[in-house]
CSV table of C-alpha atoms and ligand atoms in Angstrom, one decimal:
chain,number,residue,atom,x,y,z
Q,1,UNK,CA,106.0,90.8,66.6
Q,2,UNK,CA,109.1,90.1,68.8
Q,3,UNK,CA,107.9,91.6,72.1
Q,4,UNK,CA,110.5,94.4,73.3
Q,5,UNK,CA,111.1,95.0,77.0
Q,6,UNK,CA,112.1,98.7,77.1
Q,7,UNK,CA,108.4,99.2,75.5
Q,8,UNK,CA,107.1,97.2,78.0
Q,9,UNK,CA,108.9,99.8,80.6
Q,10,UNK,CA,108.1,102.8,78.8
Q,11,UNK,CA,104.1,101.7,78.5
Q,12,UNK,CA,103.9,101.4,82.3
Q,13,UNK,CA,106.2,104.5,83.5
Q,14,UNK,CA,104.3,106.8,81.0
Q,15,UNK,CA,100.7,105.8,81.6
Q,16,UNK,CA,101.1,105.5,85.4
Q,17,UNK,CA,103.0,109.0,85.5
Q,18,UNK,CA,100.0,110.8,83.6
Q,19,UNK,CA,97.7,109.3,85.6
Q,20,UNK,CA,99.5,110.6,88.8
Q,21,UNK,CA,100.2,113.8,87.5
Q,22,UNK,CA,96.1,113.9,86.7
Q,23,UNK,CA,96.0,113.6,90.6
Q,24,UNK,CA,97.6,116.6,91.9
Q,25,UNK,CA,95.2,118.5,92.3
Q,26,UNK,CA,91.9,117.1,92.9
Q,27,UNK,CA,88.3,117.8,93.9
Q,28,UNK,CA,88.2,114.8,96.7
Q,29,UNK,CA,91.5,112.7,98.5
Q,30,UNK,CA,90.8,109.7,99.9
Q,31,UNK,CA,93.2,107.9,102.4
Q,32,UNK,CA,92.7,104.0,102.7
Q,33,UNK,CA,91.4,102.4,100.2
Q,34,UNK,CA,88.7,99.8,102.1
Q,35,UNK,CA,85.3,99.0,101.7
Q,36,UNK,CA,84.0,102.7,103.0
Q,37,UNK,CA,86.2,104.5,101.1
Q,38,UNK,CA,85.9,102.8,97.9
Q,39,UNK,CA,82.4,103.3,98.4
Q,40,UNK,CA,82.6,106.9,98.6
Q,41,UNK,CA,85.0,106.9,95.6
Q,42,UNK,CA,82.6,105.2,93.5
Q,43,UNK,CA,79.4,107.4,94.3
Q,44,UNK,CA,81.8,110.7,93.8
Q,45,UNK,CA,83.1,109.5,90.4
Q,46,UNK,CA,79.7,108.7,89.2
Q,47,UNK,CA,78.9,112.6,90.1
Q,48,UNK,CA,81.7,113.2,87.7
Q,49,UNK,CA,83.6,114.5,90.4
Q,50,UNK,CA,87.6,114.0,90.6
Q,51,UNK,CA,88.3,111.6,92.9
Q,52,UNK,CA,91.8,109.7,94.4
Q,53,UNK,CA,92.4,107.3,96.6
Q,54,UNK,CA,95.9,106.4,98.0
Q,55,UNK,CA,96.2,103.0,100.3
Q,56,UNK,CA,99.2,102.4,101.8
Q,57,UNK,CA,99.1,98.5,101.1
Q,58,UNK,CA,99.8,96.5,98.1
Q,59,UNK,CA,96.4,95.1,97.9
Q,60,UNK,CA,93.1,97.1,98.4
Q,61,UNK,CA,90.2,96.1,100.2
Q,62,UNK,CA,91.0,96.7,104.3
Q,63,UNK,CA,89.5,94.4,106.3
Q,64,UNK,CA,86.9,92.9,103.9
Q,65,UNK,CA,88.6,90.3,102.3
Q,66,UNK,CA,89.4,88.7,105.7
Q,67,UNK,CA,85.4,88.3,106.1
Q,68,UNK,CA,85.0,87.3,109.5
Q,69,UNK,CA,87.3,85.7,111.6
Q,70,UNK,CA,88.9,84.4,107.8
Q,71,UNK,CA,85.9,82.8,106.7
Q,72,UNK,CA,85.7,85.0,103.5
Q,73,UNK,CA,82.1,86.3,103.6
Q,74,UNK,CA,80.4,89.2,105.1
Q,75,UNK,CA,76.8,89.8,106.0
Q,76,UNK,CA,74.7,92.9,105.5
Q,77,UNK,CA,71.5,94.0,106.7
Q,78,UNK,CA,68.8,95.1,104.1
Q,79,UNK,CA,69.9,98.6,103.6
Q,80,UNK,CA,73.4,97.2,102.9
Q,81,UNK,CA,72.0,95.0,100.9
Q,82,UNK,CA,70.0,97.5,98.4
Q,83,UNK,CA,73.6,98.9,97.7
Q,84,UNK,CA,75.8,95.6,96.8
Q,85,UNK,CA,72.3,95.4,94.6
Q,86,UNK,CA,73.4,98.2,92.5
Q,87,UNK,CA,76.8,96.8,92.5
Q,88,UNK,CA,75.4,93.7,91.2
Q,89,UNK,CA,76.8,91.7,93.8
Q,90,UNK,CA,75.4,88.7,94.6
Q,91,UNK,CA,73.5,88.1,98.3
Q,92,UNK,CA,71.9,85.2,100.0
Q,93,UNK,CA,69.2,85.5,102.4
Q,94,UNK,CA,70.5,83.6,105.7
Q,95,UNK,CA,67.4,84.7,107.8
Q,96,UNK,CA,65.2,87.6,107.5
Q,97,UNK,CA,67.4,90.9,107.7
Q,98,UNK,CA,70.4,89.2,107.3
Q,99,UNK,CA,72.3,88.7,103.9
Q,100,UNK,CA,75.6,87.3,103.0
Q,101,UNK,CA,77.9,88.0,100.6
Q,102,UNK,CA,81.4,86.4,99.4
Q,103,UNK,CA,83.7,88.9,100.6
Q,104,UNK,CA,86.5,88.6,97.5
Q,105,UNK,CA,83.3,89.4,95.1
Q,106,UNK,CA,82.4,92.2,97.1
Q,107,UNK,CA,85.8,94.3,96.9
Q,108,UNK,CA,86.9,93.2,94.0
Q,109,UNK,CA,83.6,94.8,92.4
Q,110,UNK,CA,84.0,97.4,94.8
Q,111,UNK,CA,87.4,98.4,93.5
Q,112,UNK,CA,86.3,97.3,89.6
Q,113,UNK,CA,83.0,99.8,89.6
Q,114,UNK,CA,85.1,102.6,91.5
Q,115,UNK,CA,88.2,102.9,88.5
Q,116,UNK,CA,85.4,102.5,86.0
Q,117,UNK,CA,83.4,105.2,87.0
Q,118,UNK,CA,86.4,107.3,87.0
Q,119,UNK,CA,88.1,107.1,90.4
Q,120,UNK,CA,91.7,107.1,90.4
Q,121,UNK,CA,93.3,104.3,93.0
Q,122,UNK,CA,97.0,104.3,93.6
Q,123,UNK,CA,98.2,101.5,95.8
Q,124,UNK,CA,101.4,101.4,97.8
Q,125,UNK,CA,101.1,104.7,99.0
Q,126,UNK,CA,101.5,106.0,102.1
Q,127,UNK,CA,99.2,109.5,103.6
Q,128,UNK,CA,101.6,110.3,106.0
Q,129,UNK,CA,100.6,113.7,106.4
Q,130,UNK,CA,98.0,116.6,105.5
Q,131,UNK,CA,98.4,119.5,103.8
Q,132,UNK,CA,96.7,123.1,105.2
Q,133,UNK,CA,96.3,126.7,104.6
Q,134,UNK,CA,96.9,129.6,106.0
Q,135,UNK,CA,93.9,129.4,108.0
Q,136,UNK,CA,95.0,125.5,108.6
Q,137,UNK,CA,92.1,124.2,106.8
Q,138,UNK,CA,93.3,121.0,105.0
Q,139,UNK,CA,93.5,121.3,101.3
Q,140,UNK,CA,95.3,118.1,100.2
Q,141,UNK,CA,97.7,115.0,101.4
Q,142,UNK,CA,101.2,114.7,101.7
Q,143,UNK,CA,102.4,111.3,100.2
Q,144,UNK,CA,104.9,108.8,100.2
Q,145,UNK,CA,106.1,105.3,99.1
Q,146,UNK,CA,105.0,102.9,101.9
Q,147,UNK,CA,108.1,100.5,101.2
Q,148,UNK,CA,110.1,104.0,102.1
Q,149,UNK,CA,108.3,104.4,104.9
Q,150,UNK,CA,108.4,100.7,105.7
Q,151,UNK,CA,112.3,101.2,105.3
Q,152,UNK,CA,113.0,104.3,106.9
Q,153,UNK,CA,114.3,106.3,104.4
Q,154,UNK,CA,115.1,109.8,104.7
Q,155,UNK,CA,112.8,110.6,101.7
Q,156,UNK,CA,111.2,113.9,101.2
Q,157,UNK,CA,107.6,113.6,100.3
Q,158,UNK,CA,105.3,114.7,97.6
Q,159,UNK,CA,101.6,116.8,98.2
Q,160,UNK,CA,98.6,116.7,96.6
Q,161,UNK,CA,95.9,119.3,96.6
Q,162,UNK,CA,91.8,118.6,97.1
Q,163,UNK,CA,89.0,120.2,97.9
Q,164,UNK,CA,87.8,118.1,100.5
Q,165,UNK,CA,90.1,114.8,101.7
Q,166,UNK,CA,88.0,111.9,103.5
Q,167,UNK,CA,89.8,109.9,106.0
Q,168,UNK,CA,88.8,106.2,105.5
Q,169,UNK,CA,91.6,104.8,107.1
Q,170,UNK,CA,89.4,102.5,109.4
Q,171,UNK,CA,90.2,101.6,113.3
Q,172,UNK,CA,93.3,103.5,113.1
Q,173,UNK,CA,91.9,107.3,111.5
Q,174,UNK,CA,95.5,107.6,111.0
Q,175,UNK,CA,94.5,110.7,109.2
Q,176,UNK,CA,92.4,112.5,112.3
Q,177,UNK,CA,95.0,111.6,114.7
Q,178,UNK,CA,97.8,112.9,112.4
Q,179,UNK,CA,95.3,116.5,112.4
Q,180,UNK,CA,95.2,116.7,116.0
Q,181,UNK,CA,98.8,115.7,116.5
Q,182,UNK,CA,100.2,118.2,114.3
Q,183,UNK,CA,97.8,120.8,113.5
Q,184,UNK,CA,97.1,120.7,117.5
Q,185,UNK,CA,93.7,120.5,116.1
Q,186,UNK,CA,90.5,120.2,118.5
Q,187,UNK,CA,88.0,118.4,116.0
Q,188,UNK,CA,84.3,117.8,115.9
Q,189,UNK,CA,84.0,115.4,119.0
Q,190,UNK,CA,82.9,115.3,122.6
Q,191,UNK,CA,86.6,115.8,123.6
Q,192,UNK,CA,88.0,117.6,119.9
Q,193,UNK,CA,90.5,114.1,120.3
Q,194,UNK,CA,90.2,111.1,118.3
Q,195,UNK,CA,87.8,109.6,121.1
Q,196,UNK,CA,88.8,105.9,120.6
Q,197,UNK,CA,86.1,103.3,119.5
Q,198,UNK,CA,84.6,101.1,121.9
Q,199,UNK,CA,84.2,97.5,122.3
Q,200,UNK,CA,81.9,95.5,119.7
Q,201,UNK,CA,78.2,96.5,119.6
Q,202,UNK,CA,77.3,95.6,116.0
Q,203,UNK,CA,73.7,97.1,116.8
Q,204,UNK,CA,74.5,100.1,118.0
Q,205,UNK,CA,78.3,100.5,115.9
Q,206,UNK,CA,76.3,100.3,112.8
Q,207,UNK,CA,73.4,102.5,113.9
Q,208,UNK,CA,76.4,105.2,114.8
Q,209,UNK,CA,78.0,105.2,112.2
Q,210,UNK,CA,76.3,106.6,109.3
Q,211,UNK,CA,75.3,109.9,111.6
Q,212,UNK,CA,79.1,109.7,112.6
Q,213,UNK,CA,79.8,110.2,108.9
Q,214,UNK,CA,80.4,113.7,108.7
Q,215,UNK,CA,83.5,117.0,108.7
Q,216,UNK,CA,84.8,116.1,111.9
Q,217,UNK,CA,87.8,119.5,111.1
Q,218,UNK,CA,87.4,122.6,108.4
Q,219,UNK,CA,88.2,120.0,105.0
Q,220,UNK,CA,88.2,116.8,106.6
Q,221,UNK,CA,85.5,114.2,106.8
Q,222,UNK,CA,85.9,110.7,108.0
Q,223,UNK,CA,84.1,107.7,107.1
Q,224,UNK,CA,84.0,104.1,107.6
Q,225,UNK,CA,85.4,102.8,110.7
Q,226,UNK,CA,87.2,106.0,111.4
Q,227,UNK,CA,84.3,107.9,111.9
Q,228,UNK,CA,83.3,105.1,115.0
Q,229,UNK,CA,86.6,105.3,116.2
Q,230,UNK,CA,86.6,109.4,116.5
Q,231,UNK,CA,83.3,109.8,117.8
Q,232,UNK,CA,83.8,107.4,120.2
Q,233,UNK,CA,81.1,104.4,119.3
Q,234,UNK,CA,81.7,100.8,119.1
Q,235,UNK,CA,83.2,98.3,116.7
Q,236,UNK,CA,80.8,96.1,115.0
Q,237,UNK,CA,82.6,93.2,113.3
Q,238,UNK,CA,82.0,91.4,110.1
Q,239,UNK,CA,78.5,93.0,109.2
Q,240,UNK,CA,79.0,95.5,106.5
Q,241,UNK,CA,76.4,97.2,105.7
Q,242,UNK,CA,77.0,100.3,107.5
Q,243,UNK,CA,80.6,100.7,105.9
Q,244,UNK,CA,78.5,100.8,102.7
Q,245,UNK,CA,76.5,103.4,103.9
Q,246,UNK,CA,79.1,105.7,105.3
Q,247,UNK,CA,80.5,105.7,101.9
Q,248,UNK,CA,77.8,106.7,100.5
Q,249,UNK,CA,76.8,109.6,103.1
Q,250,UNK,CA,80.7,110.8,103.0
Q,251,UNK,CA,80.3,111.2,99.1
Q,252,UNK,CA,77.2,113.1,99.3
Q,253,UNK,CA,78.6,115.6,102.5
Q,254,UNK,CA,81.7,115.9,100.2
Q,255,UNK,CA,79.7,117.0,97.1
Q,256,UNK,CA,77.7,119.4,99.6
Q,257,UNK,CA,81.1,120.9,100.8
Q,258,UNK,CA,82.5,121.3,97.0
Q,259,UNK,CA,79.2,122.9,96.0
Q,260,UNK,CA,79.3,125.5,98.7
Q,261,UNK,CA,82.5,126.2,97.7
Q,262,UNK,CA,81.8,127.1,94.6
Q,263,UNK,CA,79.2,129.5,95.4
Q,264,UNK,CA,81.7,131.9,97.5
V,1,LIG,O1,90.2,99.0,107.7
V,1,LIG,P1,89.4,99.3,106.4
V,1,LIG,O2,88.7,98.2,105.8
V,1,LIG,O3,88.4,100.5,106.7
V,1,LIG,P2,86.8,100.7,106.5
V,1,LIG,O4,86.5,101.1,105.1
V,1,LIG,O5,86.2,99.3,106.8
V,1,LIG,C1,86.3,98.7,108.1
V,1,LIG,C2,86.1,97.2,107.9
V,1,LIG,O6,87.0,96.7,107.0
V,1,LIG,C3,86.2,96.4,109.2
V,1,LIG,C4,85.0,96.7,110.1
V,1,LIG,C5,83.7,96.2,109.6
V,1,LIG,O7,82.8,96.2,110.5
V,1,LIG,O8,85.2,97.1,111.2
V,1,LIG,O9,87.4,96.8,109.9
V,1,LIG,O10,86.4,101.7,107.6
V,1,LIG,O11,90.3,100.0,105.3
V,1,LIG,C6,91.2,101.0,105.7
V,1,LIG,C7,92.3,101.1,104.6
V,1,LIG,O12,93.1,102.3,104.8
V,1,LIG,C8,94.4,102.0,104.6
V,1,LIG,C9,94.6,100.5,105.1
V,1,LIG,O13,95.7,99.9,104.5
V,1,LIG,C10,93.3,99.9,104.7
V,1,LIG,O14,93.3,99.3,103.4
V,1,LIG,N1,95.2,103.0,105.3
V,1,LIG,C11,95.4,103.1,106.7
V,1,LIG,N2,96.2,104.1,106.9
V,1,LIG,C12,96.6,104.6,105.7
V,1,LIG,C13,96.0,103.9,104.7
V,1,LIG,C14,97.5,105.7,105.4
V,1,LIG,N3,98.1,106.5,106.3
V,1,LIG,N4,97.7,106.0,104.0
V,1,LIG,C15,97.0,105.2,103.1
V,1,LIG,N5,96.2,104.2,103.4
């Protein structure tokens, strides 16, 4: 078979425009595509719920790859641990409660088990805006290429709709701070701002954040670092179990949500 270019060309154009087209209109959006949000992705998909995430970089994964520091592994504590489990990634005890993992063999199965079960990720995409209705609850995302973004292009964007959109945009919850900016939103929190994470606690950070894990505005629910960094609790660094967790927690508030919905 003499391999033929313009096939080559049509195969990806058509396959990735009916997957994106299949992304519309959606049961959950998810902005960022690290380890919290692929997290959430997976345990939605698995539900059989319909389930997107855009990231705005080339490559997924946030800040996981980096490990700590660049030293390429992360450590969990048990609970974290019982999840990479089921993901069949492989741990090593270090001391009793802590557990290390390599960090590329964590997201990469992350990001692997999430598309299988059914998640859709689209990479290179930037959230640069929500989508509400009349009421200004937020029913989707508003989308554009990150290299026109990067460039400045006067480029229109395209929308999305969803039933529920998680921001898992990590220290920046890009997504929150875009709802309070424009919207003139007050959300959840202390001060209905983004409150700003604090300084590194890992104790205390990872004990927040799975409670922090929730609809912080009518539609939106953050996760992952995000949720820290708008309910005002600290960082934790290069322990990842709780990132896990939020995931998990944002896909079972998310399914909560969808379910309610559909009973009115
Ligand atoms: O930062 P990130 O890994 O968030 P996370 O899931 O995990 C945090 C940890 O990596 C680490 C930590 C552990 O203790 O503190 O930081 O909370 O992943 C966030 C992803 O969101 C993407 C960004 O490129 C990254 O891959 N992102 C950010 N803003 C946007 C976005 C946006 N506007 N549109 C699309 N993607």
């Amino acid at each position: 078979m003499k391999i033929d270019e313009i096939t080559i060309s049509k195969a990806i154009i058509e396959s990735f425009t009916k997957e994106f087209l299949g992304a519309l209109d959606v049961d959950v959006a998810i902005a960022g595509a690290g380890p919290s949000g692929m997290a959430a992705a997976y345990y939605l998909a698995k539900q059989g719920v319909k389930t997107v995430i855009f990231e705005k970089n080339l490559r997924v994964g946030g800040g996981m790859p980096g490990g700590g520091m660049m030293f390429n592994r992360i450590v969990v504590q048990k609970e974290g641990k019982d999840i990479l489990d089921e993901f069949d990634v492989r741990t090593a005890v270090y001391q009793k409660g802590y557990y290390v993992a390599d960090s590329l063999e964590t997201i990469s199965t992350l990001c692997s088990k999430s598309i299988k079960a059914g998640a859709k990720i689209f990479n290179l995409i930037n959230v640069e805006d929500v989508m509400i209705d009349d009421a200004n609850r937020i029913n989707g995302l508003v989308l554009n290429w990150t290299a026109t973004s990067m460039a400045k292009l006067h480029v229109d964007p395209l929308s999305i709709r969803s039933k529920v959109v998680i921001d898992a945009t990590g220290h920046d919850s890009e997504i929150c701070r875009i709802v309070v900016r424009k919207i003139g939103a007050k959300l959840k929190t202390k001060t209905g701002e983004v409150i700003g994470e604090k300084s590194m606690c890992a104790d205390a950070g990872e004990k927040a954040l799975v409670k922090n894990t929730r609809e912080v505005y009518p539609g939106l629910l953050v996760t992952g670092m995000a949720a820290n960094a708008v309910f005002g609790s600290p960082r934790m660094g290069a322990i990842f179990g709780g990132m896990l967790l939020s995931g998990k927690k944002a896909a079972e508030v998310s399914l909560g949500i969808i379910k309610k919905g559909k009973l009115t």
